[in-house]
């Protein structure tokens, strides 16, 4: 038996997980944790009501606004996974029976519209082929046709993590403006914010939801929710019940650096470190880096002769690639094999993509050589399972792209 810490892992019935070296974590969240974040999490327990706690909390809220590229409004941090952020967005701003316009093109966009239905909202969910994103033209038609302004909120899953598809939030804002429609604009940015350009103010987004374990490179446990003044005004008349996720309770207590319940101080210390890393790299550089890492993966996939689930390049995600496996190769087995044989964690295909696709998460703490490792391990695992691809093809294509697209060496 192999020992990890004080736990003993029973032998695998098939192959033993590689016991030496590190695990290569390439799922689209939780993502790799930078050393500075990991160290920031190693703090003694602290007094969340200490007289100087506001000196820590208030600047953190202010800096989070920079990450969301917002001017007015508020950022709330809930002790929850990202899903709680959806619940906060909906329950604080809407009333039972309100009409909501959304679209389903993957597991996460489906779950969000499902959550809206559970809360008694009248959801108009446009069905879209998996591999495409928010159907802006259909949204525009629906909004134009809604002269009575019955649609109270429009949902956009900025980055659908199941399919590796990024949607155009700005185009949805233009559609709302063109129709002169007052609906609130809600964005699920759990796998985009802090990795892919997201502009709360410029795009007129009313509620944006992020989670700690993706672009923020932290453990799971924080829903980070940015809210516009318009959404805060809607809260005054919204009738859905809310308690744990109440914006009002947060507003009242956050003002002087407190929370309505015990704040997750340790995670907030980690968040401070993560925000510092993001702002010191500079958001434009963070976005460019993610684009380059993603493009390296895409070059590798093309060199294998495989296809992405995301169709046209306009949909290609810079944080996750969903890769269709060749006929006869079970993607579920592939992911298990990569883990056991090479200690490489890849994302499985979700729902209707189960067995048909695997995912490489390329967000957060990441550089070129890490991407080459993910491609190298995927390539070996694919070949082990019988795929006919030239050894090194994917790694070579990505490596050449990284060399060519790098800033010139001095
Ligand atoms: C991960 C994810 C979620 C769910 O977040 P949890 O932290 O698992 O609750 C929601 N939406 C998208 C797009 C995601 O990638």
Short mmCIF file of C-alpha atoms and ligand atoms in Angstrom, two decimals:
data_model
loop_
_atom_site.label_atom_id
_atom_site.label_comp_id
_atom_site.label_asym_id
_atom_site.label_seq_id
_atom_site.Cartn_x
_atom_site.Cartn_y
_atom_site.Cartn_z
CA UNK A 1 0.00 0.00 0.00
CA UNK A 2 1.05 3.52 -0.79
CA UNK A 3 0.95 6.21 1.88
CA UNK A 4 -0.10 9.77 1.22
CA UNK A 5 0.20 11.73 4.44
CA UNK A 6 -1.57 9.68 7.06
CA UNK A 7 -3.96 8.11 4.57
CA UNK A 8 -3.27 4.70 3.07
CA UNK A 9 -4.41 4.23 -0.47
CA UNK A 10 -5.44 0.67 -1.29
CA UNK A 11 -3.78 -0.80 -4.39
CA UNK A 12 -5.63 -0.13 -7.64
CA UNK A 13 -7.22 -3.17 -9.17
CA UNK A 14 -5.98 -2.15 -12.64
CA UNK A 15 -2.87 -0.01 -12.75
CA UNK A 16 -1.16 1.77 -9.90
CA UNK A 17 -1.26 5.57 -9.98
CA UNK A 18 2.25 6.89 -10.56
CA UNK A 19 3.53 7.42 -7.05
CA UNK A 20 6.42 9.77 -7.74
CA UNK A 21 6.41 13.28 -9.17
CA UNK A 22 3.43 15.56 -9.08
CA UNK A 23 -0.06 15.32 -10.38
CA UNK A 24 -0.60 17.38 -13.53
CA UNK A 25 -3.89 19.09 -12.92
CA UNK A 26 -5.57 20.04 -16.17
CA UNK A 27 -9.23 20.00 -15.30
CA UNK A 28 -11.09 23.28 -15.81
CA UNK A 29 -11.36 23.87 -12.08
CA UNK A 30 -10.17 23.49 -9.44
CA UNK A 31 -7.09 24.88 -11.14
CA UNK A 32 -3.44 24.94 -10.12
CA UNK A 33 -2.69 27.11 -7.12
CA UNK A 34 0.21 29.60 -7.30
CA UNK A 35 2.71 29.22 -4.48
CA UNK A 36 1.93 32.76 -3.25
CA UNK A 37 -1.73 31.82 -2.87
CA UNK A 38 -0.93 28.55 -1.14
CA UNK A 39 1.28 30.36 1.34
CA UNK A 40 -1.35 33.04 1.93
CA UNK A 41 -3.73 30.26 2.95
CA UNK A 42 -1.30 29.09 5.62
CA UNK A 43 -2.39 31.57 8.28
CA UNK A 44 -3.40 31.20 11.87
CA UNK A 45 -7.08 31.59 12.66
CA UNK A 46 -7.99 35.20 13.06
CA UNK A 47 -10.61 37.36 14.72
CA UNK A 48 -13.15 38.36 12.09
CA UNK A 49 -14.40 41.17 14.32
CA UNK A 50 -10.96 42.63 15.10
CA UNK A 51 -10.99 46.42 14.98
CA UNK A 52 -8.61 46.46 12.00
CA UNK A 53 -10.44 43.87 9.87
CA UNK A 54 -11.96 46.62 7.69
CA UNK A 55 -8.43 47.67 6.70
CA UNK A 56 -8.11 44.26 5.06
CA UNK A 57 -11.65 43.74 3.74
CA UNK A 58 -12.50 47.14 2.23
CA UNK A 59 -9.46 47.40 -0.07
CA UNK A 60 -10.10 43.80 -1.15
CA UNK A 61 -13.64 44.72 -2.27
CA UNK A 62 -12.25 47.77 -4.08
CA UNK A 63 -9.63 45.71 -5.92
CA UNK A 64 -12.16 43.03 -6.88
CA UNK A 65 -14.03 45.78 -8.75
CA UNK A 66 -10.96 46.16 -10.94
CA UNK A 67 -11.02 42.46 -11.79
CA UNK A 68 -14.64 42.78 -12.94
CA UNK A 69 -13.76 46.04 -14.74
CA UNK A 70 -16.63 47.85 -13.03
CA UNK A 71 -17.04 51.39 -11.74
CA UNK A 72 -20.31 51.56 -9.82
CA UNK A 73 -22.06 48.82 -7.92
CA UNK A 74 -20.76 46.27 -5.43
CA UNK A 75 -18.88 43.00 -5.24
CA UNK A 76 -20.19 40.46 -2.74
CA UNK A 77 -18.23 37.43 -1.61
CA UNK A 78 -20.30 34.50 -0.39
CA UNK A 79 -18.92 31.36 1.28
CA UNK A 80 -20.27 29.02 -1.40
CA UNK A 81 -19.28 27.38 -4.65
CA UNK A 82 -20.11 29.22 -7.87
CA UNK A 83 -23.60 27.74 -8.05
CA UNK A 84 -24.55 29.84 -5.02
CA UNK A 85 -23.69 32.90 -7.09
CA UNK A 86 -26.41 31.97 -9.61
CA UNK A 87 -28.86 31.62 -6.76
CA UNK A 88 -27.84 35.03 -5.38
CA UNK A 89 -28.27 36.69 -8.79
CA UNK A 90 -31.75 35.33 -9.30
CA UNK A 91 -33.29 35.49 -5.82
CA UNK A 92 -32.18 39.05 -5.07
CA UNK A 93 -33.48 40.64 -8.26
CA UNK A 94 -36.52 38.72 -9.53
CA UNK A 95 -40.05 37.77 -8.46
CA UNK A 96 -41.97 34.49 -8.88
CA UNK A 97 -43.32 34.14 -12.42
CA UNK A 98 -40.90 36.65 -13.93
CA UNK A 99 -39.88 35.84 -17.47
CA UNK A 100 -36.20 35.04 -18.06
CA UNK A 101 -34.52 34.59 -21.44
CA UNK A 102 -31.68 32.06 -21.56
CA UNK A 103 -30.04 29.51 -23.83
CA UNK A 104 -28.90 25.91 -23.34
CA UNK A 105 -25.75 24.74 -25.06
CA UNK A 106 -23.96 22.71 -22.41
CA UNK A 107 -24.21 21.41 -18.86
CA UNK A 108 -23.65 24.72 -17.09
CA UNK A 109 -26.06 26.80 -19.16
CA UNK A 110 -28.65 24.02 -18.64
CA UNK A 111 -28.10 23.93 -14.88
CA UNK A 112 -28.54 27.70 -14.62
CA UNK A 113 -31.86 27.76 -16.48
CA UNK A 114 -32.88 24.74 -14.36
CA UNK A 115 -32.14 26.68 -11.18
CA UNK A 116 -34.34 29.53 -12.48
CA UNK A 117 -37.22 27.08 -13.06
CA UNK A 118 -36.87 25.66 -9.55
CA UNK A 119 -37.37 29.20 -8.29
CA UNK A 120 -40.63 29.51 -10.20
CA UNK A 121 -39.40 31.76 -12.97
CA UNK A 122 -40.85 31.46 -16.48
CA UNK A 123 -37.76 30.47 -18.43
CA UNK A 124 -37.58 30.80 -22.20
CA UNK A 125 -34.51 28.64 -22.85
CA UNK A 126 -33.39 28.67 -26.48
CA UNK A 127 -31.94 25.27 -27.45
CA UNK A 128 -28.62 25.64 -29.23
CA UNK A 129 -26.35 22.97 -30.73
CA UNK A 130 -23.57 22.05 -28.33
CA UNK A 131 -20.45 23.63 -29.80
CA UNK A 132 -22.07 27.01 -30.28
CA UNK A 133 -22.85 29.73 -27.76
CA UNK A 134 -25.46 32.35 -26.98
CA UNK A 135 -27.62 32.86 -30.11
CA UNK A 136 -27.43 36.65 -30.24
CA UNK A 137 -29.78 36.97 -33.25
CA UNK A 138 -32.49 34.89 -31.56
CA UNK A 139 -32.05 36.89 -28.35
CA UNK A 140 -32.39 40.11 -30.40
CA UNK A 141 -35.63 38.86 -32.01
CA UNK A 142 -37.12 37.80 -28.67
CA UNK A 143 -36.23 41.16 -27.12
CA UNK A 144 -37.65 43.15 -30.06
CA UNK A 145 -40.87 41.14 -29.92
CA UNK A 146 -41.27 41.71 -26.18
CA UNK A 147 -42.82 45.18 -26.43
CA UNK A 148 -44.47 44.80 -23.01
CA UNK A 149 -41.06 44.20 -21.43
CA UNK A 150 -42.14 40.98 -19.75
CA UNK A 151 -38.59 39.60 -19.92
CA UNK A 152 -36.97 40.70 -16.70
CA UNK A 153 -33.55 39.12 -17.09
CA UNK A 154 -31.34 37.79 -19.86
CA UNK A 155 -28.85 35.03 -19.06
CA UNK A 156 -25.46 34.64 -20.69
CA UNK A 157 -23.09 31.80 -19.86
CA UNK A 158 -19.93 33.63 -20.88
CA UNK A 159 -17.83 30.49 -21.03
CA UNK A 160 -19.60 27.12 -21.24
CA UNK A 161 -17.11 24.86 -19.49
CA UNK A 162 -18.65 21.63 -20.78
CA UNK A 163 -18.13 22.43 -24.46
CA UNK A 164 -15.30 24.97 -24.37
CA UNK A 165 -17.40 27.72 -25.94
CA UNK A 166 -17.13 31.45 -25.22
CA UNK A 167 -20.07 33.72 -26.00
CA UNK A 168 -20.17 37.39 -26.93
CA UNK A 169 -21.54 39.30 -23.94
CA UNK A 170 -21.05 42.71 -25.60
CA UNK A 171 -23.24 41.61 -28.52
CA UNK A 172 -26.05 40.70 -26.10
CA UNK A 173 -25.76 44.17 -24.57
CA UNK A 174 -26.04 45.67 -28.07
CA UNK A 175 -29.15 43.57 -28.71
CA UNK A 176 -30.74 44.82 -25.47
CA UNK A 177 -29.89 48.42 -26.33
CA UNK A 178 -31.09 48.11 -29.94
CA UNK A 179 -34.46 46.86 -28.66
CA UNK A 180 -34.46 49.56 -25.99
CA UNK A 181 -35.15 46.74 -23.55
CA UNK A 182 -34.73 47.28 -19.79
CA UNK A 183 -34.13 43.60 -18.81
CA UNK A 184 -31.27 42.88 -16.42
CA UNK A 185 -28.21 41.20 -17.95
CA UNK A 186 -26.83 38.28 -15.91
CA UNK A 187 -23.50 36.66 -16.77
CA UNK A 188 -22.13 33.36 -15.54
CA UNK A 189 -18.42 34.11 -15.65
CA UNK A 190 -17.32 31.27 -13.38
CA UNK A 191 -14.82 29.93 -15.93
CA UNK A 192 -14.03 33.22 -17.68
CA UNK A 193 -13.66 36.05 -15.18
CA UNK A 194 -10.00 36.70 -14.32
CA UNK A 195 -8.93 34.67 -17.38
CA UNK A 196 -10.90 35.98 -20.40
CA UNK A 197 -11.65 39.67 -20.92
CA UNK A 198 -14.83 40.60 -19.07
CA UNK A 199 -16.06 44.20 -18.81
CA UNK A 200 -18.86 44.69 -16.34
CA UNK A 201 -19.21 48.46 -16.83
CA UNK A 202 -18.61 48.71 -20.57
CA UNK A 203 -20.96 45.80 -21.34
CA UNK A 204 -23.64 46.98 -18.94
CA UNK A 205 -23.74 43.70 -17.03
CA UNK A 206 -26.03 43.71 -13.98
CA UNK A 207 -24.93 40.59 -12.14
CA UNK A 208 -21.72 38.66 -12.88
CA UNK A 209 -20.85 35.46 -11.07
CA UNK A 210 -17.34 34.06 -10.54
CA UNK A 211 -16.04 31.21 -8.39
CA UNK A 212 -12.81 30.93 -6.45
CA UNK A 213 -11.52 27.64 -7.90
CA UNK A 214 -11.16 28.66 -11.54
CA UNK A 215 -9.53 31.92 -12.72
CA UNK A 216 -8.93 33.00 -9.13
CA UNK A 217 -6.73 29.91 -8.56
CA UNK A 218 -8.04 29.24 -5.04
CA UNK A 219 -9.69 26.29 -3.36
CA UNK A 220 -13.43 25.98 -3.95
CA UNK A 221 -15.54 27.90 -1.49
CA UNK A 222 -16.14 31.47 -2.63
CA UNK A 223 -18.84 32.76 -4.96
CA UNK A 224 -17.74 36.20 -6.05
CA UNK A 225 -20.72 38.17 -7.30
CA UNK A 226 -20.53 41.61 -8.91
CA UNK A 227 -23.75 43.61 -8.90
CA UNK A 228 -24.68 46.83 -10.72
CA UNK A 229 -26.61 49.70 -9.17
CA UNK A 230 -29.51 48.80 -11.46
CA UNK A 231 -29.64 45.30 -9.99
CA UNK A 232 -29.41 46.73 -6.47
CA UNK A 233 -32.42 48.92 -7.30
CA UNK A 234 -34.32 45.88 -8.65
CA UNK A 235 -33.68 44.19 -5.29
CA UNK A 236 -36.04 46.68 -3.59
CA UNK A 237 -39.12 45.26 -5.37
CA UNK A 238 -37.96 41.69 -6.07
CA UNK A 239 -40.14 39.15 -4.24
CA UNK A 240 -38.27 35.84 -4.43
CA UNK A 241 -37.34 34.61 -0.96
CA UNK A 242 -33.68 34.92 -0.01
CA UNK A 243 -31.82 34.58 3.22
CA UNK A 244 -28.27 33.21 3.14
CA UNK A 245 -27.62 34.91 -0.22
CA UNK A 246 -29.28 38.23 0.65
CA UNK A 247 -27.52 41.18 -1.00
CA UNK A 248 -29.24 43.45 1.51
CA UNK A 249 -27.65 41.72 4.51
CA UNK A 250 -24.27 41.87 2.76
CA UNK A 251 -24.65 45.57 1.91
CA UNK A 252 -25.53 46.47 5.47
CA UNK A 253 -22.59 44.64 7.03
CA UNK A 254 -19.94 44.93 4.28
CA UNK A 255 -20.03 48.71 4.56
CA UNK A 256 -17.70 48.56 7.57
CA UNK A 257 -15.85 45.41 6.54
CA UNK A 258 -18.13 42.86 8.20
CA UNK A 259 -20.36 40.00 7.02
CA UNK A 260 -23.82 38.79 8.05
CA UNK A 261 -22.22 35.53 9.23
CA UNK A 262 -18.73 34.21 9.88
CA UNK A 263 -16.63 35.12 6.85
CA UNK A 264 -14.19 32.52 5.45
CA UNK A 265 -11.18 34.59 6.53
CA UNK A 266 -8.60 32.05 5.34
CA UNK A 267 -10.02 31.97 1.81
CA UNK A 268 -10.24 35.77 1.85
CA UNK A 269 -6.49 35.87 2.64
CA UNK A 270 -5.95 33.63 -0.36
CA UNK A 271 -8.19 35.84 -2.47
CA UNK A 272 -6.07 38.84 -1.50
CA UNK A 273 -2.97 37.04 -2.81
CA UNK A 274 -4.76 35.97 -5.98
CA UNK A 275 -6.02 39.50 -6.73
CA UNK A 276 -2.50 40.84 -6.11
CA UNK A 277 -1.06 38.36 -8.62
CA UNK A 278 -3.69 39.19 -11.25
CA UNK A 279 -3.32 42.95 -10.87
CA UNK A 280 0.47 42.86 -10.83
CA UNK A 281 0.58 40.77 -14.00
CA UNK A 282 -1.98 43.21 -15.41
CA UNK A 283 -5.36 42.07 -16.71
CA UNK A 284 -4.51 42.60 -20.41
CA UNK A 285 -1.43 40.40 -19.91
CA UNK A 286 -3.48 37.77 -18.06
CA UNK A 287 -5.93 37.64 -20.98
CA UNK A 288 -3.13 37.50 -23.56
CA UNK A 289 -1.41 34.70 -21.67
CA UNK A 290 -4.61 32.68 -21.55
CA UNK A 291 -5.10 33.21 -25.26
CA UNK A 292 -1.59 31.99 -26.03
CA UNK A 293 -1.89 28.92 -23.78
CA UNK A 294 -5.23 28.07 -25.39
CA UNK A 295 -3.93 28.61 -28.89
CA UNK A 296 -1.03 26.25 -28.13
CA UNK A 297 -3.53 23.58 -27.09
CA UNK A 298 -5.60 24.18 -30.23
CA UNK A 299 -2.50 23.85 -32.46
CA UNK A 300 -1.72 20.59 -30.71
CA UNK A 301 -5.24 19.24 -31.18
CA UNK A 302 -5.20 20.18 -34.87
CA UNK A 303 -1.84 18.42 -35.29
CA UNK A 304 -3.37 15.25 -33.81
CA UNK A 305 -6.02 15.49 -36.49
CA UNK A 306 -8.75 15.81 -33.84
CA UNK A 307 -11.61 18.27 -33.59
CA UNK A 308 -12.86 20.52 -30.83
CA UNK A 309 -16.47 20.42 -29.72
CA UNK A 310 -16.52 24.20 -30.24
CA UNK A 311 -17.40 24.78 -33.87
CA UNK A 312 -16.28 27.98 -35.58
CA UNK A 313 -13.23 29.80 -34.16
CA UNK A 314 -15.51 32.58 -32.84
CA UNK A 315 -16.62 30.13 -30.13
CA UNK A 316 -13.16 28.85 -29.12
CA UNK A 317 -12.60 29.21 -25.39
CA UNK A 318 -9.33 30.47 -23.99
CA UNK A 319 -9.85 28.60 -20.70
CA UNK A 320 -10.94 25.09 -21.67
CA UNK A 321 -10.75 22.93 -24.78
CA UNK A 322 -13.25 20.12 -25.23
CA UNK A 323 -11.68 17.61 -27.59
CA UNK A 324 -13.68 14.97 -29.46
CA UNK A 325 -11.97 11.59 -29.31
CA UNK A 326 -11.50 9.56 -32.48
CA UNK A 327 -14.12 6.89 -33.29
CA UNK A 328 -13.59 3.75 -31.18
CA UNK A 329 -11.79 5.52 -28.34
CA UNK A 330 -13.78 5.89 -25.15
CA UNK A 331 -12.96 9.31 -23.71
CA UNK A 332 -13.92 8.14 -20.21
CA UNK A 333 -11.33 5.35 -20.37
CA UNK A 334 -8.82 7.79 -21.78
CA UNK A 335 -9.22 10.15 -18.81
CA UNK A 336 -8.90 7.25 -16.33
CA UNK A 337 -5.85 5.91 -18.13
CA UNK A 338 -4.12 9.32 -18.28
CA UNK A 339 -4.64 9.62 -14.52
CA UNK A 340 -3.45 6.14 -13.57
CA UNK A 341 -0.61 5.83 -16.02
CA UNK A 342 0.73 9.40 -16.26
CA UNK A 343 -0.69 11.16 -13.18
CA UNK A 344 -2.39 13.61 -15.55
CA UNK A 345 -5.84 14.86 -14.61
CA UNK A 346 -7.96 15.73 -17.63
CA UNK A 347 -11.62 16.74 -17.61
CA UNK A 348 -14.20 14.14 -18.60
CA UNK A 349 -16.86 14.74 -21.22
CA UNK A 350 -20.05 15.82 -19.47
CA UNK A 351 -23.62 14.60 -20.10
CA UNK A 352 -24.11 13.91 -23.81
CA UNK A 353 -20.34 14.26 -24.34
CA UNK A 354 -19.58 11.47 -21.84
CA UNK A 355 -17.28 8.95 -23.52
CA UNK A 356 -17.04 11.13 -26.61
CA UNK A 357 -14.86 14.01 -25.47
CA UNK A 358 -12.24 14.95 -22.92
CA UNK A 359 -11.30 18.40 -21.73
CA UNK A 360 -8.04 20.18 -21.13
CA UNK A 361 -8.46 23.04 -18.70
CA UNK A 362 -5.97 25.80 -19.46
CA UNK A 363 -6.73 28.55 -17.00
CA UNK A 364 -5.17 30.07 -13.96
CA UNK A 365 -1.57 29.42 -12.97
CA UNK A 366 -0.15 28.17 -16.25
CA UNK A 367 2.83 28.53 -18.56
CA UNK A 368 4.03 27.08 -21.84
CA UNK A 369 5.86 24.05 -20.48
CA UNK A 370 2.89 23.06 -18.35
CA UNK A 371 0.74 23.07 -21.49
CA UNK A 372 3.33 20.90 -23.27
CA UNK A 373 3.09 18.41 -20.40
CA UNK A 374 -0.68 18.23 -20.73
CA UNK A 375 -0.44 17.72 -24.47
CA UNK A 376 2.37 15.17 -24.10
CA UNK A 377 0.44 13.13 -21.55
CA UNK A 378 -2.77 13.30 -23.56
CA UNK A 379 -0.92 12.21 -26.65
CA UNK A 380 0.65 9.20 -24.94
CA UNK A 381 -2.66 8.19 -23.40
CA UNK A 382 -4.41 8.52 -26.78
CA UNK A 383 -1.77 6.32 -28.41
CA UNK A 384 -1.96 3.79 -25.57
CA UNK A 385 -5.66 3.45 -26.32
CA UNK A 386 -5.00 2.92 -30.01
CA UNK A 387 -5.31 6.36 -31.59
CA UNK A 388 -3.21 6.73 -34.71
CA UNK A 389 -1.33 9.94 -34.26
CA UNK A 390 2.31 10.73 -34.84
CA UNK A 391 4.25 10.73 -31.57
CA UNK A 392 5.12 14.30 -30.63
CA UNK A 393 2.85 15.88 -33.25
CA UNK A 394 0.73 17.86 -30.80
CA UNK A 395 3.59 18.82 -28.51
CA UNK A 396 5.67 19.89 -31.53
CA UNK A 397 2.94 22.09 -33.00
CA UNK A 398 2.30 23.79 -29.67
CA UNK A 399 6.02 24.24 -28.96
CA UNK A 400 6.60 25.89 -32.33
CA UNK A 401 3.61 28.18 -31.80
CA UNK A 402 4.91 29.16 -28.37
CA UNK A 403 8.36 29.92 -29.80
CA UNK A 404 6.98 31.98 -32.66
CA UNK A 405 4.47 33.91 -30.58
CA UNK A 406 6.80 34.66 -27.67
CA UNK A 407 8.13 38.13 -26.99
CA UNK A 408 11.63 38.31 -28.57
CA UNK A 409 14.44 37.10 -26.28
CA UNK A 410 16.93 39.78 -25.29
C1 LIG B 1 -17.68 25.51 -12.53
C2 LIG B 1 -18.81 26.26 -13.13
C3 LIG B 1 -20.00 26.51 -12.45
C4 LIG B 1 -20.32 25.90 -11.12
O1 LIG B 1 -19.51 26.30 -10.14
P1 LIG B 1 -19.42 25.44 -8.80
O2 LIG B 1 -18.32 26.13 -8.11
O3 LIG B 1 -19.12 24.04 -9.19
O4 LIG B 1 -20.72 25.57 -8.11
C5 LIG B 1 -20.94 27.29 -13.05
N1 LIG B 1 -20.77 27.76 -14.28
C6 LIG B 1 -19.66 27.54 -14.99
C7 LIG B 1 -19.54 28.10 -16.36
C8 LIG B 1 -18.64 26.77 -14.44
O5 LIG B 1 -17.53 26.52 -15.15
#
